[in-house]
mmCIF file of C-alpha atoms in Angstrom:
data_model
loop_
_atom_site.group_PDB
_atom_site.id
_atom_site.type_symbol
_atom_site.label_atom_id
_atom_site.label_comp_id
_atom_site.label_asym_id
_atom_site.label_seq_id
_atom_site.Cartn_x
_atom_site.Cartn_y
_atom_site.Cartn_z
ATOM 1 C CA MET P 88 30.161 1.381 -13.170
ATOM 2 C CA HIS P 89 29.087 -2.178 -13.854
ATOM 3 C CA VAL P 90 25.510 -3.157 -15.564
ATOM 4 C CA ALA P 91 24.014 -6.329 -17.076
ATOM 5 C CA GLN P 92 22.592 -4.974 -20.362
ATOM 6 C CA VAL P 93 20.489 -6.641 -23.306
ATOM 7 C CA GLU P 94 21.730 -5.741 -26.675
ATOM 8 C CA LYS P 95 19.229 -7.868 -28.436
ATOM 9 C CA TRP P 96 15.726 -8.886 -27.352
ATOM 10 C CA GLY P 97 15.684 -12.529 -26.411
ATOM 11 C CA GLU P 98 19.480 -12.597 -25.645
ATOM 12 C CA PRO P 99 20.711 -13.083 -22.084
ATOM 13 C CA PRO P 100 22.015 -9.794 -20.418
ATOM 14 C CA LYS P 101 25.896 -9.196 -20.659
ATOM 15 C CA TYR P 102 27.884 -7.859 -17.718
ATOM 16 C CA THR P 103 29.631 -4.575 -19.056
ATOM 17 C CA THR P 104 30.942 -1.298 -17.978
ATOM 18 C CA VAL P 105 29.032 2.080 -18.499
ATOM 19 C CA ALA P 106 29.667 5.477 -17.272
ATOM 20 C CA THR P 107 28.828 6.135 -13.741
ATOM 21 C CA PRO P 108 25.971 8.555 -13.381
ATOM 22 C CA ASP P 109 25.995 11.558 -11.108
ATOM 23 C CA PRO P 110 24.016 11.633 -8.203
ATOM 24 C CA PRO P 111 20.781 13.564 -8.422
ATOM 25 C CA ASP P 112 20.303 17.099 -7.022
ATOM 26 C CA PRO P 113 19.336 16.679 -3.263
ATOM 27 C CA ALA P 114 16.620 19.087 -4.202
ATOM 28 C CA SER P 115 15.144 16.668 -6.740
ATOM 29 C CA ASP P 116 12.594 14.145 -6.266
ATOM 30 C CA ASP P 117 15.234 11.224 -7.109
ATOM 31 C CA VAL P 118 17.626 9.480 -4.997
ATOM 32 C CA GLN P 119 20.637 7.336 -6.088
ATOM 33 C CA ILE P 120 20.932 4.028 -4.503
ATOM 34 C CA LYS P 121 23.885 1.708 -4.228
ATOM 35 C CA VAL P 122 22.347 -1.673 -5.092
ATOM 36 C CA THR P 123 22.908 -4.562 -2.660
ATOM 37 C CA ALA P 124 20.687 -7.241 -4.091
ATOM 38 C CA THR P 125 18.200 -7.465 -6.878
ATOM 39 C CA ALA P 126 16.276 -10.638 -8.236
ATOM 40 C CA ILE P 127 15.746 -12.149 -11.585
ATOM 41 C CA HIS P 128 11.862 -12.251 -11.624
ATOM 42 C CA ASN P 129 9.494 -13.668 -14.268
ATOM 43 C CA LEU P 130 8.535 -10.152 -15.297
ATOM 44 C CA VAL P 131 12.283 -9.187 -15.533
ATOM 45 C CA ARG P 132 12.800 -12.455 -17.864
ATOM 46 C CA LEU P 133 9.758 -11.397 -20.071
ATOM 47 C CA ARG P 134 10.713 -7.690 -20.322
ATOM 48 C CA ALA P 135 14.213 -8.743 -21.239
ATOM 49 C CA SER P 136 12.782 -11.158 -23.956
ATOM 50 C CA GLY P 137 11.102 -8.207 -25.463
ATOM 51 C CA THR P 138 7.761 -9.935 -25.332
ATOM 52 C CA HIS P 139 6.130 -8.320 -22.231
ATOM 53 C CA TYR P 140 3.753 -5.251 -22.732
ATOM 54 C CA SER P 141 6.099 -2.948 -20.595
ATOM 55 C CA ALA P 142 9.293 -3.635 -22.544
ATOM 56 C CA LYS P 143 10.973 -0.445 -23.737
ATOM 57 C CA THR P 144 14.117 0.190 -25.931
ATOM 58 C CA LEU P 145 17.313 -1.459 -26.543
ATOM 59 C CA PRO P 146 19.942 -1.564 -24.842
ATOM 60 C CA HIS P 147 17.958 -2.845 -21.858
ATOM 61 C CA VAL P 148 19.085 -3.117 -18.306
ATOM 62 C CA PRO P 149 16.920 -5.515 -16.567
ATOM 63 C CA GLY P 150 15.452 -5.368 -13.187
ATOM 64 C CA VAL P 151 12.522 -3.517 -11.586
ATOM 65 C CA ASP P 152 13.344 -3.510 -7.862
ATOM 66 C CA GLY P 153 15.830 -4.371 -5.170
ATOM 67 C CA VAL P 154 17.537 -3.633 -1.927
ATOM 68 C CA GLY P 155 20.373 -1.206 -1.420
ATOM 69 C CA THR P 156 21.596 1.801 0.424
ATOM 70 C CA THR P 157 21.046 5.501 -0.621
ATOM 71 C CA THR P 158 24.309 7.236 -1.526
ATOM 72 C CA ALA P 159 23.538 10.496 0.407
ATOM 73 C CA GLU P 160 25.095 11.125 3.720
ATOM 74 C CA GLY P 161 23.629 8.984 6.404
ATOM 75 C CA GLY P 162 22.596 6.502 3.775
ATOM 76 C CA GLU P 163 19.764 4.265 4.664
ATOM 77 C CA GLU P 164 19.136 0.591 3.800
ATOM 78 C CA ALA P 165 15.818 0.423 1.844
ATOM 79 C CA TYR P 166 13.749 -1.700 -0.675
ATOM 80 C CA PHE P 167 13.034 0.333 -3.935
ATOM 81 C CA PHE P 168 11.167 -0.316 -7.214
ATOM 82 C CA ASP P 169 10.887 1.384 -10.436
ATOM 83 C CA TYR P 170 8.790 -0.100 -13.198
ATOM 84 C CA HIS P 171 8.656 2.874 -15.518
ATOM 85 C CA GLY P 172 12.292 4.113 -15.240
ATOM 86 C CA SER P 173 14.614 4.456 -18.307
ATOM 87 C CA SER P 174 17.122 1.797 -16.684
ATOM 88 C CA GLY P 175 16.889 -1.183 -14.770
ATOM 89 C CA THR P 176 18.247 -2.490 -11.498
ATOM 90 C CA PHE P 177 20.798 -4.943 -12.800
ATOM 91 C CA ALA P 178 23.550 -2.222 -11.788
ATOM 92 C CA ASP P 179 26.054 -0.930 -9.188
ATOM 93 C CA LEU P 180 23.943 2.184 -8.899
ATOM 94 C CA VAL P 181 20.387 3.232 -9.951
ATOM 95 C CA THR P 182 18.523 6.493 -9.615
ATOM 96 C CA VAL P 183 14.661 6.073 -8.548
ATOM 97 C CA PRO P 184 12.013 8.357 -7.421
ATOM 98 C CA LYS P 185 12.116 9.132 -3.707
ATOM 99 C CA ALA P 186 8.746 8.078 -3.351
ATOM 100 C CA ASN P 187 9.535 4.520 -4.322
ATOM 101 C CA VAL P 188 11.969 3.895 -1.647
ATOM 102 C CA PHE P 189 10.969 2.093 1.613
ATOM 103 C CA PRO P 190 12.975 1.603 4.638
ATOM 104 C CA LEU P 191 13.608 -2.167 5.534
ATOM 105 C CA PRO P 192 11.673 -3.250 8.655
ATOM 106 C CA ALA P 193 13.564 -4.293 11.575
ATOM 107 C CA GLY P 194 14.999 -7.857 11.141
ATOM 108 C CA ALA P 195 14.489 -8.011 7.421
ATOM 109 C CA ASP P 196 16.960 -9.976 5.411
ATOM 110 C CA PRO P 197 17.899 -7.890 2.403
ATOM 111 C CA ILE P 198 18.306 -10.904 0.066
ATOM 112 C CA GLN P 199 15.023 -12.396 1.124
ATOM 113 C CA VAL P 200 13.200 -9.046 0.556
ATOM 114 C CA ALA P 201 14.742 -8.679 -2.901
ATOM 115 C CA ALA P 202 13.557 -12.181 -3.847
ATOM 116 C CA LEU P 203 9.951 -12.004 -2.493
ATOM 117 C CA VAL P 204 8.432 -8.601 -2.938
ATOM 118 C CA ASN P 205 7.915 -8.925 -6.408
ATOM 119 C CA PRO P 206 6.273 -12.496 -6.658
ATOM 120 C CA ALA P 207 4.435 -11.627 -3.259
ATOM 121 C CA MET P 208 3.079 -8.260 -4.679
ATOM 122 C CA SER P 209 1.122 -10.231 -7.430
ATOM 123 C CA SER P 210 -1.430 -11.802 -5.096
ATOM 124 C CA TRP P 211 -1.251 -9.037 -2.472
ATOM 125 C CA LEU P 212 -2.203 -6.320 -4.911
ATOM 126 C CA ALA P 213 -4.829 -8.576 -6.679
ATOM 127 C CA LEU P 214 -6.659 -9.196 -3.415
ATOM 128 C CA ARG P 215 -5.980 -5.612 -1.966
ATOM 129 C CA LYS P 216 -6.426 -3.388 -5.057
ATOM 130 C CA ARG P 217 -8.241 -5.467 -7.850
ATOM 131 C CA ALA P 218 -10.746 -7.654 -6.095
ATOM 132 C CA PHE P 219 -13.707 -5.900 -4.522
ATOM 133 C CA HIS P 220 -16.553 -6.519 -1.807
ATOM 134 C CA LEU P 221 -15.153 -9.929 -0.907
ATOM 135 C CA PRO P 222 -17.117 -11.429 2.014
ATOM 136 C CA PRO P 223 -15.616 -12.191 5.266
ATOM 137 C CA GLY P 224 -13.833 -15.609 5.197
ATOM 138 C CA PHE P 225 -13.913 -15.607 1.336
ATOM 139 C CA SER P 226 -12.950 -18.626 -0.632
ATOM 140 C CA VAL P 227 -10.005 -18.492 -3.176
ATOM 141 C CA LEU P 228 -8.757 -20.787 -5.940
ATOM 142 C CA ILE P 229 -5.204 -20.406 -6.989
ATOM 143 C CA LEU P 230 -4.602 -21.692 -10.363
ATOM 144 C CA GLY P 231 -0.852 -22.392 -10.529
ATOM 145 C CA ALA P 232 -0.489 -22.906 -6.795
ATOM 146 C CA THR P 233 3.053 -24.607 -7.026
ATOM 147 C CA SER P 234 4.665 -21.647 -8.730
ATOM 148 C CA THR P 235 6.851 -19.421 -6.489
ATOM 149 C CA SER P 236 4.115 -16.586 -6.671
ATOM 150 C CA GLY P 237 1.381 -19.285 -6.126
ATOM 151 C CA ARG P 238 2.994 -20.721 -3.064
ATOM 152 C CA LEU P 239 3.266 -17.055 -1.636
ATOM 153 C CA ALA P 240 -0.428 -16.424 -2.496
ATOM 154 C CA ILE P 241 -1.363 -19.032 -0.041
ATOM 155 C CA PRO P 242 -0.307 -17.143 3.273
ATOM 156 C CA ILE P 243 -0.892 -13.884 1.747
ATOM 157 C CA ALA P 244 -4.563 -14.817 1.077
ATOM 158 C CA ARG P 245 -4.943 -16.142 4.527
ATOM 159 C CA ALA P 246 -3.372 -13.018 5.968
ATOM 160 C CA LEU P 247 -5.784 -11.036 4.133
ATOM 161 C CA GLY P 248 -9.114 -12.833 5.512
ATOM 162 C CA ALA P 249 -9.481 -15.866 3.282
ATOM 163 C CA GLY P 250 -11.495 -18.716 5.020
ATOM 164 C CA LYS P 251 -11.020 -21.327 2.251
ATOM 165 C CA ILE P 252 -7.948 -21.777 -0.049
ATOM 166 C CA VAL P 253 -8.034 -24.184 -2.787
ATOM 167 C CA GLY P 254 -4.706 -24.966 -4.822
ATOM 168 C CA CYS P 255 -4.827 -26.104 -8.413
ATOM 169 C CA ALA P 256 -1.767 -27.304 -10.440
ATOM 170 C CA ARG P 257 -0.391 -30.562 -12.272
ATOM 171 C CA SER P 258 1.724 -32.260 -9.669
ATOM 172 C CA ARG P 259 -0.325 -33.950 -6.830
ATOM 173 C CA ASP P 260 2.608 -34.366 -4.799
ATOM 174 C CA ALA P 261 3.592 -30.699 -4.965
ATOM 175 C CA LEU P 262 -0.019 -29.610 -4.124
ATOM 176 C CA ASP P 263 -0.075 -32.231 -1.109
ATOM 177 C CA SER P 264 3.113 -30.597 0.234
ATOM 178 C CA LEU P 265 1.153 -27.236 0.572
ATOM 179 C CA ARG P 266 -1.806 -28.680 2.453
ATOM 180 C CA GLY P 267 -2.192 -27.927 6.212
ATOM 181 C CA VAL P 268 1.168 -26.322 6.454
ATOM 182 C CA PRO P 269 1.358 -23.324 8.845
ATOM 183 C CA ALA P 270 1.201 -20.085 6.945
ATOM 184 C CA GLY P 271 4.607 -18.935 7.967
ATOM 185 C CA GLY P 272 6.691 -21.997 7.752
ATOM 186 C CA GLY P 273 8.387 -24.747 6.016
ATOM 187 C CA GLY P 274 8.312 -22.934 2.593
ATOM 188 C CA GLY P 275 4.840 -24.187 2.229
ATOM 189 C CA GLY P 276 1.534 -22.613 2.980
ATOM 190 C CA GLY P 277 -1.617 -24.167 4.332
ATOM 191 C CA LEU P 278 -4.026 -25.180 1.491
ATOM 192 C CA ASP P 279 -7.446 -26.313 2.757
ATOM 193 C CA SER P 280 -8.029 -28.507 -0.434
ATOM 194 C CA THR P 281 -6.574 -29.333 -3.826
ATOM 195 C CA LEU P 282 -7.473 -29.938 -7.476
ATOM 196 C CA VAL P 283 -5.062 -31.725 -9.834
ATOM 197 C CA LEU P 284 -5.105 -30.421 -13.654
ATOM 198 C CA ARG P 285 -5.631 -33.459 -15.787
ATOM 199 C CA ASP P 286 -4.557 -34.213 -19.018
ATOM 200 C CA PRO P 287 -6.187 -33.306 -21.136
ATOM 201 C CA VAL P 288 -7.148 -30.170 -19.168
ATOM 202 C CA THR P 289 -10.882 -30.643 -20.093
ATOM 203 C CA ALA P 290 -10.934 -33.723 -17.932
ATOM 204 C CA THR P 291 -10.440 -31.521 -14.846
ATOM 205 C CA ASP P 292 -13.671 -31.051 -13.043
ATOM 206 C CA PHE P 293 -13.599 -27.532 -11.673
ATOM 207 C CA ALA P 294 -17.322 -27.555 -11.330
ATOM 208 C CA SER P 295 -16.707 -30.057 -8.414
ATOM 209 C CA LEU P 296 -15.355 -27.144 -6.387
ATOM 210 C CA GLY P 297 -18.562 -25.418 -5.988
ATOM 211 C CA HIS P 298 -18.618 -21.797 -5.643
ATOM 212 C CA VAL P 299 -15.323 -19.903 -4.997
ATOM 213 C CA ASP P 300 -15.249 -16.035 -4.370
ATOM 214 C CA VAL P 301 -12.080 -15.106 -6.061
ATOM 215 C CA VAL P 302 -9.863 -16.830 -8.655
ATOM 216 C CA LEU P 303 -6.155 -15.987 -8.699
ATOM 217 C CA ASP P 304 -4.745 -17.282 -12.033
ATOM 218 C CA TYR P 305 -0.970 -17.515 -12.781
ATOM 219 C CA VAL P 306 -1.393 -19.796 -15.726
ATOM 220 C CA TYR P 307 -4.021 -18.666 -18.259
ATOM 221 C CA GLY P 308 -4.083 -20.587 -21.401
ATOM 222 C CA PRO P 309 -5.961 -23.913 -21.605
ATOM 223 C CA PRO P 310 -6.545 -24.275 -17.922
ATOM 224 C CA ALA P 311 -8.185 -20.874 -17.539
ATOM 225 C CA GLU P 312 -10.363 -21.352 -20.665
ATOM 226 C CA HIS P 313 -11.706 -24.518 -19.290
ATOM 227 C CA LEU P 314 -12.233 -22.941 -15.813
ATOM 228 C CA LEU P 315 -13.996 -20.008 -17.103
ATOM 229 C CA HIS P 316 -16.249 -22.369 -19.334
ATOM 230 C CA SER P 317 -17.036 -24.229 -16.085
ATOM 231 C CA VAL P 318 -17.975 -21.275 -14.007
ATOM 232 C CA LYS P 319 -21.245 -20.910 -15.908
ATOM 233 C CA ALA P 320 -22.709 -23.768 -13.672
ATOM 234 C CA LEU P 321 -22.239 -21.547 -10.486
ATOM 235 C CA ASP P 322 -24.827 -19.208 -9.379
ATOM 236 C CA ARG P 323 -23.014 -16.644 -7.460
ATOM 237 C CA PRO P 324 -20.599 -13.954 -8.664
ATOM 238 C CA THR P 325 -16.964 -15.168 -8.922
ATOM 239 C CA GLN P 326 -14.160 -12.680 -9.444
ATOM 240 C CA TYR P 327 -11.560 -14.043 -11.882
ATOM 241 C CA ILE P 328 -8.145 -12.468 -11.697
ATOM 242 C CA ASN P 329 -5.642 -13.015 -14.148
ATOM 243 C CA ILE P 330 -1.996 -12.417 -12.822
ATOM 244 C CA GLY P 331 0.203 -14.579 -15.207
ATOM 245 C CA GLY P 332 0.415 -16.605 -18.358
ATOM 246 C CA LEU P 333 2.520 -19.815 -17.524
ATOM 247 C CA ALA P 334 0.259 -21.984 -19.646
ATOM 248 C CA GLY P 335 -0.323 -19.608 -22.563
ATOM 249 C CA ALA P 336 -1.026 -16.090 -23.660
ATOM 250 C CA THR P 337 -4.463 -16.633 -25.227
ATOM 251 C CA ILE P 338 -7.672 -18.379 -24.693
ATOM 252 C CA THR P 339 -11.129 -18.621 -26.620
ATOM 253 C CA LEU P 340 -13.963 -17.502 -24.633
ATOM 254 C CA HIS P 341 -17.364 -18.044 -26.319
ATOM 255 C CA SER P 342 -19.486 -15.028 -25.681
ATOM 256 C CA ARG P 343 -22.521 -16.925 -24.044
ATOM 257 C CA VAL P 344 -20.296 -17.768 -21.257
ATOM 258 C CA VAL P 345 -19.799 -14.136 -20.458
ATOM 259 C CA ARG P 346 -23.467 -13.467 -20.876
ATOM 260 C CA SER P 347 -24.792 -16.516 -18.994
ATOM 261 C CA SER P 348 -22.381 -16.613 -15.770
ATOM 262 C CA LYS P 349 -21.761 -14.450 -12.884
ATOM 263 C CA ILE P 350 -18.332 -14.079 -13.719
ATOM 264 C CA VAL P 351 -16.221 -10.884 -13.179
ATOM 265 C CA MET P 352 -12.996 -10.752 -15.159
ATOM 266 C CA LEU P 353 -10.113 -8.859 -14.052
ATOM 267 C CA GLY P 354 -6.263 -8.394 -14.465
ATOM 268 C CA SER P 355 -3.650 -7.563 -11.946
ATOM 269 C CA GLY P 356 -0.335 -6.141 -13.388
ATOM 270 C CA ILE P 357 1.528 -3.216 -14.401
ATOM 271 C CA GLY P 358 -1.110 -0.903 -15.834
ATOM 272 C CA SER P 359 -3.970 -2.145 -13.739
ATOM 273 C CA TRP P 360 -2.848 -0.583 -10.446
ATOM 274 C CA THR P 361 -0.793 2.506 -10.094
ATOM 275 C CA ASP P 362 2.541 3.415 -8.424
ATOM 276 C CA ASP P 363 0.577 5.200 -5.760
ATOM 277 C CA GLU P 364 -1.209 2.193 -5.039
ATOM 278 C CA ILE P 365 1.871 -0.012 -4.784
ATOM 279 C CA ARG P 366 3.197 2.641 -2.489
ATOM 280 C CA ASP P 367 0.278 2.392 -0.231
ATOM 281 C CA GLU P 368 0.551 -1.477 0.156
ATOM 282 C CA LEU P 369 4.319 -1.733 0.391
ATOM 283 C CA PRO P 370 4.889 -0.996 4.189
ATOM 284 C CA GLY P 371 2.235 -3.892 4.822
ATOM 285 C CA LEU P 372 3.675 -6.369 2.486
ATOM 286 C CA LEU P 373 7.233 -5.803 3.711
ATOM 287 C CA ARG P 374 5.906 -6.544 7.097
ATOM 288 C CA ALA P 375 4.434 -9.667 5.990
ATOM 289 C CA ILE P 376 7.751 -10.887 4.251
ATOM 290 C CA VAL P 377 9.618 -10.374 7.474
ATOM 291 C CA SER P 378 7.004 -11.895 9.867
ATOM 292 C CA SER P 379 5.156 -14.520 8.091
ATOM 293 C CA LEU P 380 5.980 -15.445 4.316
ATOM 294 C CA PRO P 381 7.554 -18.813 3.438
ATOM 295 C CA VAL P 382 11.079 -18.481 1.854
ATOM 296 C CA PRO P 383 11.577 -20.322 -1.355
ATOM 297 C CA THR P 384 15.064 -21.698 -2.492
ATOM 298 C CA ILE P 385 17.187 -18.669 -3.212
ATOM 299 C CA GLU P 386 20.511 -18.802 -5.071
ATOM 300 C CA VAL P 387 22.803 -15.723 -4.550
ATOM 301 C CA ARG P 388 25.192 -15.006 -7.402
ATOM 302 C CA SER P 389 27.324 -12.196 -8.598
ATOM 303 C CA LEU P 390 25.940 -9.852 -11.183
ATOM 304 C CA ARG P 391 28.911 -10.647 -13.317
ATOM 305 C CA ASP P 392 27.652 -14.129 -13.496
ATOM 306 C CA VAL P 393 24.299 -13.041 -14.932
ATOM 307 C CA GLU P 394 24.820 -14.632 -18.357
ATOM 308 C CA THR P 395 25.487 -18.034 -17.034
ATOM 309 C CA VAL P 396 22.816 -17.983 -14.429
ATOM 310 C CA TRP P 397 20.158 -16.541 -16.710
ATOM 311 C CA GLY P 398 20.182 -19.528 -18.810
ATOM 312 C CA GLN P 399 20.657 -21.930 -15.944
ATOM 313 C CA ASN P 400 17.351 -20.728 -14.233
ATOM 314 C CA GLU P 401 15.482 -20.616 -17.552
ATOM 315 C CA LYS P 402 16.001 -24.298 -17.979
ATOM 316 C CA GLY P 403 15.145 -25.020 -14.414
ATOM 317 C CA LYS P 404 18.648 -26.804 -13.480
ATOM 318 C CA GLY P 405 19.099 -27.679 -9.785
ATOM 319 C CA GLY P 406 15.355 -26.913 -8.924
ATOM 320 C CA LEU P 407 16.158 -23.283 -8.423
ATOM 321 C CA GLU P 408 13.258 -21.216 -7.479
ATOM 322 C CA ARG P 409 14.718 -17.614 -7.115
ATOM 323 C CA ILE P 410 18.162 -16.112 -8.095
ATOM 324 C CA VAL P 411 19.554 -13.009 -6.290
ATOM 325 C CA LEU P 412 22.193 -11.009 -7.980
ATOM 326 C CA VAL P 413 24.642 -9.235 -5.641
ATOM 327 C CA PRO P 414 27.442 -6.708 -6.857
#
């Protein structure tokens, strides 16, 4: 069968041929799936670079989820994931635990599902499994609101009960395009207010926002560092949840900030929630994708083109937001 395989950390995957695996025993806990669509997520890129904490061994087949059809008699079209398997989803066939396979809801577009579940899951699980005791109509600040995952976090937060959503990013125009847009339409998402990240970041007045109940942070680095030092001026607990590191992998946080503020610091990612928690939430997330989430620009390409599109997407050519690979 065909796979895309990384032979050296940091190099693009190469389209190649490997032995076709035998299907698992029907009595086993695994199932074989013929892959229909799988996406190049940020997590997938980080793993392929060897820099993500969940990266494994070489050679490495990238990919953590997708849509496909089970190969057993009466095959069913389904979404599947496997964050801990020995092989990834950039392949014609994958074998995954049966518990990680979910039938597609009626009306689901396989390409859309493959593109959106992973980036949408970041905010969905952060709010459903990491945040706790949020008040009705809670307020949320999305740091990195113009990223693909940040854009999806807007309608997701609204669907999960947020009463006020503030978006923060560097581009005023991009933020303004997300204001007041209905949660399900136009590729945007309905921000109530915005805050532009200044240059230098320390010129950004986070304290002007007043209290927010929860922060969803996709950027980390200097913006997060400045934000956390600003929270000390607030008098009610704020739950800060780190989801990504688009602006940097480290910060310097003075101990007095932790001692003197009502900040609760959390993370949301592989290791902070379990596969069982993902399974609990996937049916609701899949329904949301079909019914209400905006769709980013999606480029559909053949798996054999992976080496070309890998570099293209990394450089941001053409303004692409999502690439989905098909056999």
